[in-house]
CSV table of C-alpha atoms in Angstrom, one decimal:
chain,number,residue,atom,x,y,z
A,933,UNK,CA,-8.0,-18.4,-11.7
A,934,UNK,CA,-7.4,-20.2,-8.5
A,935,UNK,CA,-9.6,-19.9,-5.3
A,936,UNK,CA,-7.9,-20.5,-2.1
A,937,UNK,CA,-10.2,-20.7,1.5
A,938,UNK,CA,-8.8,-19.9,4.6
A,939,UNK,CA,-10.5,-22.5,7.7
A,940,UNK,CA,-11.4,-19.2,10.2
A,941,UNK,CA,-10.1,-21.6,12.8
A,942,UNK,CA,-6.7,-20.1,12.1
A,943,UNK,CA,-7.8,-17.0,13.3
A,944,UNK,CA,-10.7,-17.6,15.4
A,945,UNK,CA,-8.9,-17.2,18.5
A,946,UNK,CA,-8.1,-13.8,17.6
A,947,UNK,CA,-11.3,-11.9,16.6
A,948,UNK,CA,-13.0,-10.0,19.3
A,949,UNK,CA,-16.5,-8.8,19.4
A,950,UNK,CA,-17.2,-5.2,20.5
A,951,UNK,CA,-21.3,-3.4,21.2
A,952,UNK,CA,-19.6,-0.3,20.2
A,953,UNK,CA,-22.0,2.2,18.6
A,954,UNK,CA,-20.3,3.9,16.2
A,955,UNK,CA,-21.0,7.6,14.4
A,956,UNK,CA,-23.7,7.6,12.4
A,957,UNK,CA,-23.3,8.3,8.4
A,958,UNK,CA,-24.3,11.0,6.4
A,959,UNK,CA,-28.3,11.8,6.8
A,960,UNK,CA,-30.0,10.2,3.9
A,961,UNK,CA,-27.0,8.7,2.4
A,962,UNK,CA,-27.0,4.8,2.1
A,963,UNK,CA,-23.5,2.8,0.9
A,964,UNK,CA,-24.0,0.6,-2.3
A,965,UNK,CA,-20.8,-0.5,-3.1
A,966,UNK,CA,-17.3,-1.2,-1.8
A,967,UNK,CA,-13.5,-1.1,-3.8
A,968,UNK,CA,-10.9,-1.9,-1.2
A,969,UNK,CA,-7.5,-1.5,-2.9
A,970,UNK,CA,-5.2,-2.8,-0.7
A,971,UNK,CA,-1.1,-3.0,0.3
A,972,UNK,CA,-0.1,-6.2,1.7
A,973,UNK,CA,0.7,-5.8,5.4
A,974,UNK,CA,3.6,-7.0,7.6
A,975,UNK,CA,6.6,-8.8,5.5
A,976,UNK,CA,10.6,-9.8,5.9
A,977,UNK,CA,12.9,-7.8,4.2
A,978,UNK,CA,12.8,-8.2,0.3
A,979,UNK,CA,16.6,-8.6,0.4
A,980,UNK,CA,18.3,-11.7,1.4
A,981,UNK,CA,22.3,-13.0,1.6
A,982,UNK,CA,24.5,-11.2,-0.1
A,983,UNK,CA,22.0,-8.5,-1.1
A,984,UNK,CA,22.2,-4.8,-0.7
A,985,UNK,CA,21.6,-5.3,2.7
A,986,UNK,CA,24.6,-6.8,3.7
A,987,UNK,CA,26.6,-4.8,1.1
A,988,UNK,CA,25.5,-1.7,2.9
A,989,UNK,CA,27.1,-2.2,6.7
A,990,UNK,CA,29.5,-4.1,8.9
A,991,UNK,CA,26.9,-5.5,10.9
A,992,UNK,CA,24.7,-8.6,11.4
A,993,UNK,CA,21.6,-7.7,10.6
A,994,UNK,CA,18.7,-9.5,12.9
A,995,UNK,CA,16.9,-12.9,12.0
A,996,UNK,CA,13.2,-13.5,10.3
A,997,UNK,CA,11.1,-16.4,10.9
A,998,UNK,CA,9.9,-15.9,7.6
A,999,UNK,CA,11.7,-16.0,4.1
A,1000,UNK,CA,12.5,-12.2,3.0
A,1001,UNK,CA,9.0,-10.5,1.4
A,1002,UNK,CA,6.6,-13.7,2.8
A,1003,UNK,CA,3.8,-12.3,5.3
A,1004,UNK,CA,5.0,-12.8,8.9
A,1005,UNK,CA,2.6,-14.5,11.4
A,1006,UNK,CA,2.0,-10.8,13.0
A,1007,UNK,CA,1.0,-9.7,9.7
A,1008,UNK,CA,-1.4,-12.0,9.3
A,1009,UNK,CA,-2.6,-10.7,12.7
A,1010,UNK,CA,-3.0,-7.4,12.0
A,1011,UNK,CA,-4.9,-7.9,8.5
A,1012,UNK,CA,-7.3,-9.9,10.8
A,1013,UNK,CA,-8.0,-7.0,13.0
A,1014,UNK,CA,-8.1,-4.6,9.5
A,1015,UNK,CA,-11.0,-7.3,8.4
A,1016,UNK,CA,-12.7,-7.2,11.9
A,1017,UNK,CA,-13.2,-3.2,12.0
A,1018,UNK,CA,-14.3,-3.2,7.9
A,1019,UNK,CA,-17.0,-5.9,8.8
A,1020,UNK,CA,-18.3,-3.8,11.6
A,1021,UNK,CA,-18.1,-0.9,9.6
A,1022,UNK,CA,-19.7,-2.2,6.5
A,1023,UNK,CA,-22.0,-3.4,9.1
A,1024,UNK,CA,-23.0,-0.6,10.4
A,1025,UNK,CA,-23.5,1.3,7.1
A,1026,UNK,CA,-26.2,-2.1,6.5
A,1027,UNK,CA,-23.9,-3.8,3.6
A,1028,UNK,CA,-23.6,-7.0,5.8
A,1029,UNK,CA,-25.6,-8.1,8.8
A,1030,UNK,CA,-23.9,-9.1,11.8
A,1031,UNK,CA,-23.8,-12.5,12.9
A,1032,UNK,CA,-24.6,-13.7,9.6
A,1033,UNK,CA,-22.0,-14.5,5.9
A,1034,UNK,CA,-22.4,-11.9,2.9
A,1035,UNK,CA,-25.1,-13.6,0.3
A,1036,UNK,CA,-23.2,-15.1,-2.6
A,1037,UNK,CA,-21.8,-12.9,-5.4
A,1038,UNK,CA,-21.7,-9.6,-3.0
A,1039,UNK,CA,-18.0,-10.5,-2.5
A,1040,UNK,CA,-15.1,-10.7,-4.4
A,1041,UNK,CA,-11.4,-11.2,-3.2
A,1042,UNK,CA,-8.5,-11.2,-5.8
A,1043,UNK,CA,-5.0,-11.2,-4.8
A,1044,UNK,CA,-1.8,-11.0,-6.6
A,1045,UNK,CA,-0.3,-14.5,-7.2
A,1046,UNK,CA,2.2,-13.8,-4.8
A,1047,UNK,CA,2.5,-15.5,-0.6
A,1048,UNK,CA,2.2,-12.1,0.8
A,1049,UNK,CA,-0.4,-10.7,-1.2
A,1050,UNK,CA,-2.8,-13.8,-1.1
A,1051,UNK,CA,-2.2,-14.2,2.4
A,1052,UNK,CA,-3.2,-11.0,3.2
A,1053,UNK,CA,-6.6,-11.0,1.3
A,1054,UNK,CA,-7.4,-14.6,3.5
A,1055,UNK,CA,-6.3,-12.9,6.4
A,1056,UNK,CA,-8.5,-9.9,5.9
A,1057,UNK,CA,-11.5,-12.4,4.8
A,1058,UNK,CA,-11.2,-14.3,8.1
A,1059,UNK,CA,-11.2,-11.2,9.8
A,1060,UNK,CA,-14.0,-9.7,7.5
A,1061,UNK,CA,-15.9,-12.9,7.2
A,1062,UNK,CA,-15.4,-15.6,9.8
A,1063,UNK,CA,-16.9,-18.5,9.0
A,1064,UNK,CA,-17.7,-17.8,5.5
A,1065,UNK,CA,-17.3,-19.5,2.1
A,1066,UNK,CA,-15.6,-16.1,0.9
A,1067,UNK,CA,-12.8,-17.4,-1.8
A,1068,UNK,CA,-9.5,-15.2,-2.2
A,1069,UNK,CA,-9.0,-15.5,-6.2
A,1070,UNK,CA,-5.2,-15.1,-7.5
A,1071,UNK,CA,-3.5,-17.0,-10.8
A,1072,UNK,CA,-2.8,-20.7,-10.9
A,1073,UNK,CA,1.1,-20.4,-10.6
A,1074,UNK,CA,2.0,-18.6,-7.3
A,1075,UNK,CA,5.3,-16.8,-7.1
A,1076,UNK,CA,4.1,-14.9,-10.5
A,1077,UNK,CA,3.1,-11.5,-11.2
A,1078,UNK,CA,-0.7,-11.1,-12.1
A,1079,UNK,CA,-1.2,-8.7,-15.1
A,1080,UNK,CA,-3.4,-6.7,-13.5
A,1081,UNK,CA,-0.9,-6.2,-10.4
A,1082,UNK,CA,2.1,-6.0,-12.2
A,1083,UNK,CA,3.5,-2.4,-12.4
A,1084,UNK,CA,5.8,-3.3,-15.7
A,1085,UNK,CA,6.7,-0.9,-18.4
A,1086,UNK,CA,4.1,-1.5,-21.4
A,1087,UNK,CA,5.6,0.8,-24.2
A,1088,UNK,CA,8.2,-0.7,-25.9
A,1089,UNK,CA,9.3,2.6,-28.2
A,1090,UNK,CA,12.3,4.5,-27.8
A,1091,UNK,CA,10.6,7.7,-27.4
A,1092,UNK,CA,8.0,6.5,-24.3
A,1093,UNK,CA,11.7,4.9,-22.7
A,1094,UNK,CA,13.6,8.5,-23.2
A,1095,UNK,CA,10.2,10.4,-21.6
A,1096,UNK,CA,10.1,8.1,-18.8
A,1097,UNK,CA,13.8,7.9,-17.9
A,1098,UNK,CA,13.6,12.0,-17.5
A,1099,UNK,CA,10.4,12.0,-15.9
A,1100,UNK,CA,11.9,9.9,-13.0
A,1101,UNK,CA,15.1,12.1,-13.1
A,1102,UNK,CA,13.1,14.9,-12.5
A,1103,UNK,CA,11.1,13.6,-9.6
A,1104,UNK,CA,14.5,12.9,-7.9
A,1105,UNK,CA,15.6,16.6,-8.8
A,1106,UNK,CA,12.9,17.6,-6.4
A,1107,UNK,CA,13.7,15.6,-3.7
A,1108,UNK,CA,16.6,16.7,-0.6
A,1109,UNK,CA,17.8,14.2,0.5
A,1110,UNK,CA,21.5,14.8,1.5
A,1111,UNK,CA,20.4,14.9,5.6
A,1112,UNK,CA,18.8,11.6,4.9
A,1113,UNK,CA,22.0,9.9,3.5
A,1114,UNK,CA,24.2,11.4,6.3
A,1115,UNK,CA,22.3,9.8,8.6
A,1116,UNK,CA,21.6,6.4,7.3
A,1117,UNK,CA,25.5,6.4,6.6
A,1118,UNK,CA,26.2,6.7,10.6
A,1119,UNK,CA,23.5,4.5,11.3
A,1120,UNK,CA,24.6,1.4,9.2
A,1121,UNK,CA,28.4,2.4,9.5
A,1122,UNK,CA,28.3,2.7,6.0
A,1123,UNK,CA,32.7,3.9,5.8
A,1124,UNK,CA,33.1,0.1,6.9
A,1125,UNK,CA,30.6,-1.7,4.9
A,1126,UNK,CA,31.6,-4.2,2.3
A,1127,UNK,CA,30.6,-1.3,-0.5
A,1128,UNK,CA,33.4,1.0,0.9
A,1129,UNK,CA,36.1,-1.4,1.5
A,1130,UNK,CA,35.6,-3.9,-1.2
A,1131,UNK,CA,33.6,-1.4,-4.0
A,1132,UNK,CA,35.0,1.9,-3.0
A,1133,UNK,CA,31.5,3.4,-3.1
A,1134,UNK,CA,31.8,5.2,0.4
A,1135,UNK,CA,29.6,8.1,0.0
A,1136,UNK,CA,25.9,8.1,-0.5
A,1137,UNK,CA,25.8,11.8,-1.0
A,1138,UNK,CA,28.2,11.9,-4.1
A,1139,UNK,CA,27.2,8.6,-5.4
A,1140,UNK,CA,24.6,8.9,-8.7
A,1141,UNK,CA,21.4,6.9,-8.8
A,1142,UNK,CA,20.4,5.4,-12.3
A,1143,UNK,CA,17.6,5.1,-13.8
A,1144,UNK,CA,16.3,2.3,-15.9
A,1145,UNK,CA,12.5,1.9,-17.9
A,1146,UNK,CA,13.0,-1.4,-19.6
A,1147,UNK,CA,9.9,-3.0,-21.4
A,1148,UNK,CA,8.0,-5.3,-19.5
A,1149,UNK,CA,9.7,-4.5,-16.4
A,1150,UNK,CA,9.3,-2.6,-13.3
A,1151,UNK,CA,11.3,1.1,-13.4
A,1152,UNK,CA,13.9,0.7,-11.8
A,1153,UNK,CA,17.2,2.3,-10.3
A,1154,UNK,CA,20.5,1.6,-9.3
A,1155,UNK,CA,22.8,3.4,-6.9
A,1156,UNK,CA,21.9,5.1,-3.4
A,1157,UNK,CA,18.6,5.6,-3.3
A,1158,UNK,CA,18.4,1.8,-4.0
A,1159,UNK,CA,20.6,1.0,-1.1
A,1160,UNK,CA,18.4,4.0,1.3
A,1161,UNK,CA,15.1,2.5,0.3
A,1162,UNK,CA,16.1,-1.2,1.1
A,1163,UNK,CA,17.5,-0.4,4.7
A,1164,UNK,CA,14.9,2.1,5.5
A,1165,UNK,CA,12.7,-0.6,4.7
A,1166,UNK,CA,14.3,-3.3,6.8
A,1167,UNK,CA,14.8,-0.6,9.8
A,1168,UNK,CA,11.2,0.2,9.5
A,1169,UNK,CA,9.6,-3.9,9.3
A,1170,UNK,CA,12.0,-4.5,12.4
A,1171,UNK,CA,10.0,-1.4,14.2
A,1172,UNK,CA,6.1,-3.0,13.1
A,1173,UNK,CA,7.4,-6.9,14.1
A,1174,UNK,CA,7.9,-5.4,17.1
A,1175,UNK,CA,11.8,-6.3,17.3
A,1176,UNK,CA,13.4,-5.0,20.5
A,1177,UNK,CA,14.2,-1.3,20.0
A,1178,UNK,CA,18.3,-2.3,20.5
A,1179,UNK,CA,17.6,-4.6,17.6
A,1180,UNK,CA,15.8,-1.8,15.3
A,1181,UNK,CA,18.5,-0.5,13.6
A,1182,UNK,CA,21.0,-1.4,16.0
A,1183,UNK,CA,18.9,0.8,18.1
A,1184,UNK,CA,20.1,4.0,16.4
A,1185,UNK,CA,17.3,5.4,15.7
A,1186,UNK,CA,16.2,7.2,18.9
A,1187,UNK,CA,14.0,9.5,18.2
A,1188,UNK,CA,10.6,10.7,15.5
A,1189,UNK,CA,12.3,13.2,13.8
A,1190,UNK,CA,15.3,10.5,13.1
A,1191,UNK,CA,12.0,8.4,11.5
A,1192,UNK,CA,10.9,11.0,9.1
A,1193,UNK,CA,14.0,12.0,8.0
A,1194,UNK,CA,15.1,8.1,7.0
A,1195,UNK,CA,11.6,7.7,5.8
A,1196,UNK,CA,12.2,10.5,3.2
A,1197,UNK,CA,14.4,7.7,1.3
A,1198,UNK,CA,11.9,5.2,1.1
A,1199,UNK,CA,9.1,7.8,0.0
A,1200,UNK,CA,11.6,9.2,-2.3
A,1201,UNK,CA,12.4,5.8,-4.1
A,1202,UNK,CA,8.7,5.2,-4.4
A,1203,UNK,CA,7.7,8.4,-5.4
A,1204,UNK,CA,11.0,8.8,-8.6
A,1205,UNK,CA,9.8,5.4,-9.8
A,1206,UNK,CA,6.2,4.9,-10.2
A,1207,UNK,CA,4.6,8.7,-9.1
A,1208,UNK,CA,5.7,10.7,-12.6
A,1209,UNK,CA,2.6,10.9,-14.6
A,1210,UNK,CA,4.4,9.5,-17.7
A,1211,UNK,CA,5.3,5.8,-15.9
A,1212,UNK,CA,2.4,5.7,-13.7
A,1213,UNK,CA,-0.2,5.9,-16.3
A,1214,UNK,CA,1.7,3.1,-18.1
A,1215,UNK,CA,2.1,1.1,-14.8
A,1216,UNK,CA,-1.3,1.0,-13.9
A,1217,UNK,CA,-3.0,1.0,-17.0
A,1218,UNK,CA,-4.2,-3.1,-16.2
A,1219,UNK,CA,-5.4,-2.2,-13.0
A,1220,UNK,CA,-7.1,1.0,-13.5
A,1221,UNK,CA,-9.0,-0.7,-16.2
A,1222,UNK,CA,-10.5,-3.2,-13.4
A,1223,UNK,CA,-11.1,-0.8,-11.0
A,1224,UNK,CA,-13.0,1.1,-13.8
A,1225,UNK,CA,-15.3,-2.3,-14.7
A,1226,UNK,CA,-15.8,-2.7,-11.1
A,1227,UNK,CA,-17.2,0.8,-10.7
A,1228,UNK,CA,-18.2,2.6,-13.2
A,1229,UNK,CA,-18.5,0.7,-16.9
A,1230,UNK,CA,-19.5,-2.4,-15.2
A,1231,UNK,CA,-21.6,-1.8,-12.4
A,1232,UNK,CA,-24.5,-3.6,-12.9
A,1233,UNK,CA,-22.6,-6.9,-12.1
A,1234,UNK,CA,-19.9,-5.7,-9.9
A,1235,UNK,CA,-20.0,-7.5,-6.5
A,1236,UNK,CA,-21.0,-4.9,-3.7
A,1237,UNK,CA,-17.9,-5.7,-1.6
A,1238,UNK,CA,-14.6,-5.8,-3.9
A,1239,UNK,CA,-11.1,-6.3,-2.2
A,1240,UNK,CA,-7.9,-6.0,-4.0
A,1241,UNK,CA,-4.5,-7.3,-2.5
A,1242,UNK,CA,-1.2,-5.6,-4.6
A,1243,UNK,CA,1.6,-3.6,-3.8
A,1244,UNK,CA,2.3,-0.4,-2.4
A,1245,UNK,CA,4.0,0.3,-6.3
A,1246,UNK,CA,-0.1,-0.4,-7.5
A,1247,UNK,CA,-1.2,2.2,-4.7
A,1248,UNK,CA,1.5,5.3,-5.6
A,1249,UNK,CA,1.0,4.6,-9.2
A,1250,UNK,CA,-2.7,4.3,-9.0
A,1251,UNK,CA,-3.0,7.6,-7.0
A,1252,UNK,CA,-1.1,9.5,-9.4
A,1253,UNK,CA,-2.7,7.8,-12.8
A,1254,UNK,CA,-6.1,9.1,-11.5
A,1255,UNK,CA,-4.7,12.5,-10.2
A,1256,UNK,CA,-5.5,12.4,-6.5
A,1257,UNK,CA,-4.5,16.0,-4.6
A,1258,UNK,CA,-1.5,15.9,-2.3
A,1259,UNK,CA,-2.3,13.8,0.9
A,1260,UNK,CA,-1.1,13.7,4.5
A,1261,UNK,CA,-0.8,10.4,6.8
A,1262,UNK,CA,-1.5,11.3,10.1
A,1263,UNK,CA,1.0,9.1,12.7
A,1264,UNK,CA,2.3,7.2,9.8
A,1265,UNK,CA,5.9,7.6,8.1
A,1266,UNK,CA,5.2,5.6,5.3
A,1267,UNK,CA,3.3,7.8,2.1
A,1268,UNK,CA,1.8,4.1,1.4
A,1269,UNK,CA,1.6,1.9,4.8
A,1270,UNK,CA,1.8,-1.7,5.2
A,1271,UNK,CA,-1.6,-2.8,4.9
A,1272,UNK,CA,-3.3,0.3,4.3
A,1273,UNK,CA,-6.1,0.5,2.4
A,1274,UNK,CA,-7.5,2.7,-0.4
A,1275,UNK,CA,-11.2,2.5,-0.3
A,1276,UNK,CA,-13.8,3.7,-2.7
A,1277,UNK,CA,-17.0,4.3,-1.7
A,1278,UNK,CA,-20.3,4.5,-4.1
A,1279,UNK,CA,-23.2,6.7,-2.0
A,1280,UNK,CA,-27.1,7.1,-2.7
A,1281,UNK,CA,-28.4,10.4,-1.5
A,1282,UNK,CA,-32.1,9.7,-1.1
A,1283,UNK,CA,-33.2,13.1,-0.8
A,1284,UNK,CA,-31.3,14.4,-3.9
A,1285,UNK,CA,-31.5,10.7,-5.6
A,1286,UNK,CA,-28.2,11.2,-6.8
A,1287,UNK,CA,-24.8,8.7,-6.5
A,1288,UNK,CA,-21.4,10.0,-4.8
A,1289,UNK,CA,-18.1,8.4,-4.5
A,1290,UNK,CA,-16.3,9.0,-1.4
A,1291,UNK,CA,-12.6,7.9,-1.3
A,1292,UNK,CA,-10.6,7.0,2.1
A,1293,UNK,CA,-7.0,5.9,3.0
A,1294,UNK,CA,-7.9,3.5,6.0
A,1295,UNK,CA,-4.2,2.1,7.3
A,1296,UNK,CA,-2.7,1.2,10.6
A,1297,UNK,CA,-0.5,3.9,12.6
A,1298,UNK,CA,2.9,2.8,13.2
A,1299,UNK,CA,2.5,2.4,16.9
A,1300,UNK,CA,-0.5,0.2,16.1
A,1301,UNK,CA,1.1,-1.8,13.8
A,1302,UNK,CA,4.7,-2.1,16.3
A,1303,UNK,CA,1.5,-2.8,19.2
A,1304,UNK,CA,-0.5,-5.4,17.0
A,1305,UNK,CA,-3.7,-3.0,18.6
A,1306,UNK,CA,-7.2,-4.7,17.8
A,1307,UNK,CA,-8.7,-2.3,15.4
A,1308,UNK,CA,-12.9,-2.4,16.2
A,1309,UNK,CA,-15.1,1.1,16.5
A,1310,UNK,CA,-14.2,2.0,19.5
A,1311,UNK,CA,-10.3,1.8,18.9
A,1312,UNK,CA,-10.8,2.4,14.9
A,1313,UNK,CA,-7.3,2.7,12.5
A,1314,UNK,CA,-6.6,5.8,10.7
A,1315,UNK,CA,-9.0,7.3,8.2
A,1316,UNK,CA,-7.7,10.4,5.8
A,1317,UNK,CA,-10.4,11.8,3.4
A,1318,UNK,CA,-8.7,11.6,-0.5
A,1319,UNK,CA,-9.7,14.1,-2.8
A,1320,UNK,CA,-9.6,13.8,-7.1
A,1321,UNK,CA,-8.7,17.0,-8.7
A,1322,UNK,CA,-11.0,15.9,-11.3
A,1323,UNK,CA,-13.7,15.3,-8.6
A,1324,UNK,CA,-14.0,18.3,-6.3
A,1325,UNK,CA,-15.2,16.8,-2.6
A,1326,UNK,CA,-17.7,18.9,-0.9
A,1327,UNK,CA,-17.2,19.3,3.3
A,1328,UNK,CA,-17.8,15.6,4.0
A,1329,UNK,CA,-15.8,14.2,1.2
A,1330,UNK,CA,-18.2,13.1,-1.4
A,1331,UNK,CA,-17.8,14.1,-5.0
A,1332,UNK,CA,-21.1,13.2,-7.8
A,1333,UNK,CA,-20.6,10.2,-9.6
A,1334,UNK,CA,-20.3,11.7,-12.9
A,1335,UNK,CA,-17.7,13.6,-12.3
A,1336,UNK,CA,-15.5,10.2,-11.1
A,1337,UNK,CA,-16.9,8.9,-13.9
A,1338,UNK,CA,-15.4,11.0,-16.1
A,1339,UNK,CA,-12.3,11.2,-14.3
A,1340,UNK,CA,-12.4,7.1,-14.7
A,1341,UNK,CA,-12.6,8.3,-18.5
A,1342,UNK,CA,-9.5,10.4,-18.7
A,1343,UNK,CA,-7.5,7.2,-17.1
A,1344,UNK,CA,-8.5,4.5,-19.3
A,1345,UNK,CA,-7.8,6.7,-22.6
């Protein structure tokens, strides 16, 4: 496992400091321990020359300063500001003092072994940590998939193939998604793209998506929801890098409700490959296991303060492998956001002397993301209460440890 430091004078310049009393906790309740599973934030396009992209409209689509799916400098920007409002909320809840580095041990940052994954996690450490010897651990060879991050098909039998393949079918049975398509069509001038004239694929609506659940791969699928997810993907990266809004899209997309209903392709694609609880409990099996040693079968020596840098494939799978209830993102059109954070919280009640998990999504909005806002709090990013159907939350959001225990139990079987 390699360690990588990032010198905080990279990002010195940008963390601010703030007096800002915030709300106090929970009477009685102190935090113990931190999980922070997290999406890397602000990348290029995944798609490069000759790629979907360009397949999918007539027109020249705008320039990166960045390789497509490497962290862009703004990214690394806004994970800083992410890791500036956790340190003054852990600091506030009395897990780290201010003004002073985290003793050794109480911190552990591991990353996939990919640029935009470890980037993030030394990004959010500088922000976090300024100053500190706080490693980000990932695998020797970069440009790999960790095992742990790696949301590949582990069942190599015919039947678990033939479950999984219907499974996703079914999710995209669910879905509408014909207003979406006619849309993105106009917007990318899809009747003149290289996949009408050259392929004679001209419709999204009547084309057929196809599924695939190979072993030792990611699920996968082929046909329009492929090509809707890829350029809602680019549309929405150009809106968070802060591209002029004539370059967004080719500044098409004028309005919110034009946002949601585009977005609904990206969710979609997400939510057919890794949300049906056949392939997600297969998907995340490796990760579900750490998070399990980490907080519940190997407490005792679990660092206080754990952050995890993946994908937002590890977060959908994840939430549906553990069987969270059905969640809303306020001001966000993303069911995952770049850079957003799932973050499980272990509680002591004193006056009970019992131990509760609270879970939060913690993410950026998508004007503070397009704004690169300094997250502190005063001006704090977006918190949404999760809830465990196998770990009924009571009005502030904390459910008894044994009952995420169990739940823990179910998802490691």
């Amino acid at each position: 496992m390699k360690k990588t430091i990032l010198a905080s004078a990279v990002v010195g310049a940008m963390l601010m400091t703030t007096g800002v009393q915030a709300q106090s906790g929970t009477d009685g309740y102190k935090l113990q321990q931190v999980l922070i599973m997290s999406r890397h934030n602000l990348r290029a396009p995944l798609a490069n020359n000759g790629s979907v992209l360009e397949q999918s409209t007539p027109d020249k689509w705008p320039q990166w300063d960045v390789p497509g799916g490497q962290l862009t400098t703004k990214g690394g920007v806004l994970e800083v500001y992410m890791g500036h409002y956790m340190r003054e909320w852990l600091a506030q809840e009395g897990m780290i003092t201010t003004g002073e580095c985290p003793a050794p041990q109480t911190v552990y940052a591991y990353a996939n072994s990919l640029q935009r994954t470890v980037a993030t996690a030394q990004f959010f450490i500088s922000g976090a940590f300024p100053g500190c010897d706080v490693s980000v651990h990932h695998q020797e060879k970069m440009g790999t998939m960790d095992p742990t991050f790696n949301p590949v098909i582990t069942d190599d039998s015919p039947e678990f193939k033939e479950k999984a393949l219907k499974a996703m079918e079914n999710e995209r049975q669910k879905m509408q998604l014909n207003d979406s398509y006619q849309l993105l069509a106009q917007i990318a001038d899809y009747q003149n793209s290289p996949s009408c004239k050259e392929k004679k694929v001209c419709s999204l609506i009547d084309a057929k998506d196809t599924f695939s659940a190979s072993y030792e791969k990611e699920p996968g699928v082929d046909g329009p929801l492929k090509v809707g997810n890829s350029l809602v993907d680019a549309f929405t990266l150009q809106y968070y890098e802060g591209f002029p809004l004539d370059q967004v899209a080719w500044g098409k997309i004028k309005t919110d409700q034009q946002w949601r209903v585009l977005s609904k392709l990206k969710n979609g694609y997400q939510d057919s490959l890794f949300t049906s609880p056949e392939v997600a409990r297969n998907v995340s099996a490796p990760l579900v296991k750490y998070i399990d040693k980490i907080l519940v079968s190997d407490v005792a020596n679990a660092p206080k303060i754990t952050l995890l840098a993946g994908h937002d494939s590890n977060i959908a799978s994840l939430i549906r492998a553990l069987d969270f209830k059905p969640y809303q993102l306020p001001n966000q059109y993303e069911r995952t956001p770049i850079g957003g954070k799932i973050v499980f919280q272990r509680w002591h009640d004193d006056k009970a002397n019992r131990d509760l998990m609270k879970i939060e999504y913690v993410y950026q909005s998508t004007e503070q993301l397009r704004n690169t806002e300094p997250l502190t709090l005063e001006n704090p990013p977006q918190r949404v209460t999760l809830a465990l159907n196998g770990c009924p939350v009571d009005a502030n959001g904390f459910c008894p440890m044994d009952k995420f225990q169990q739940v823990m139990e179910q998802a490691v079987k």
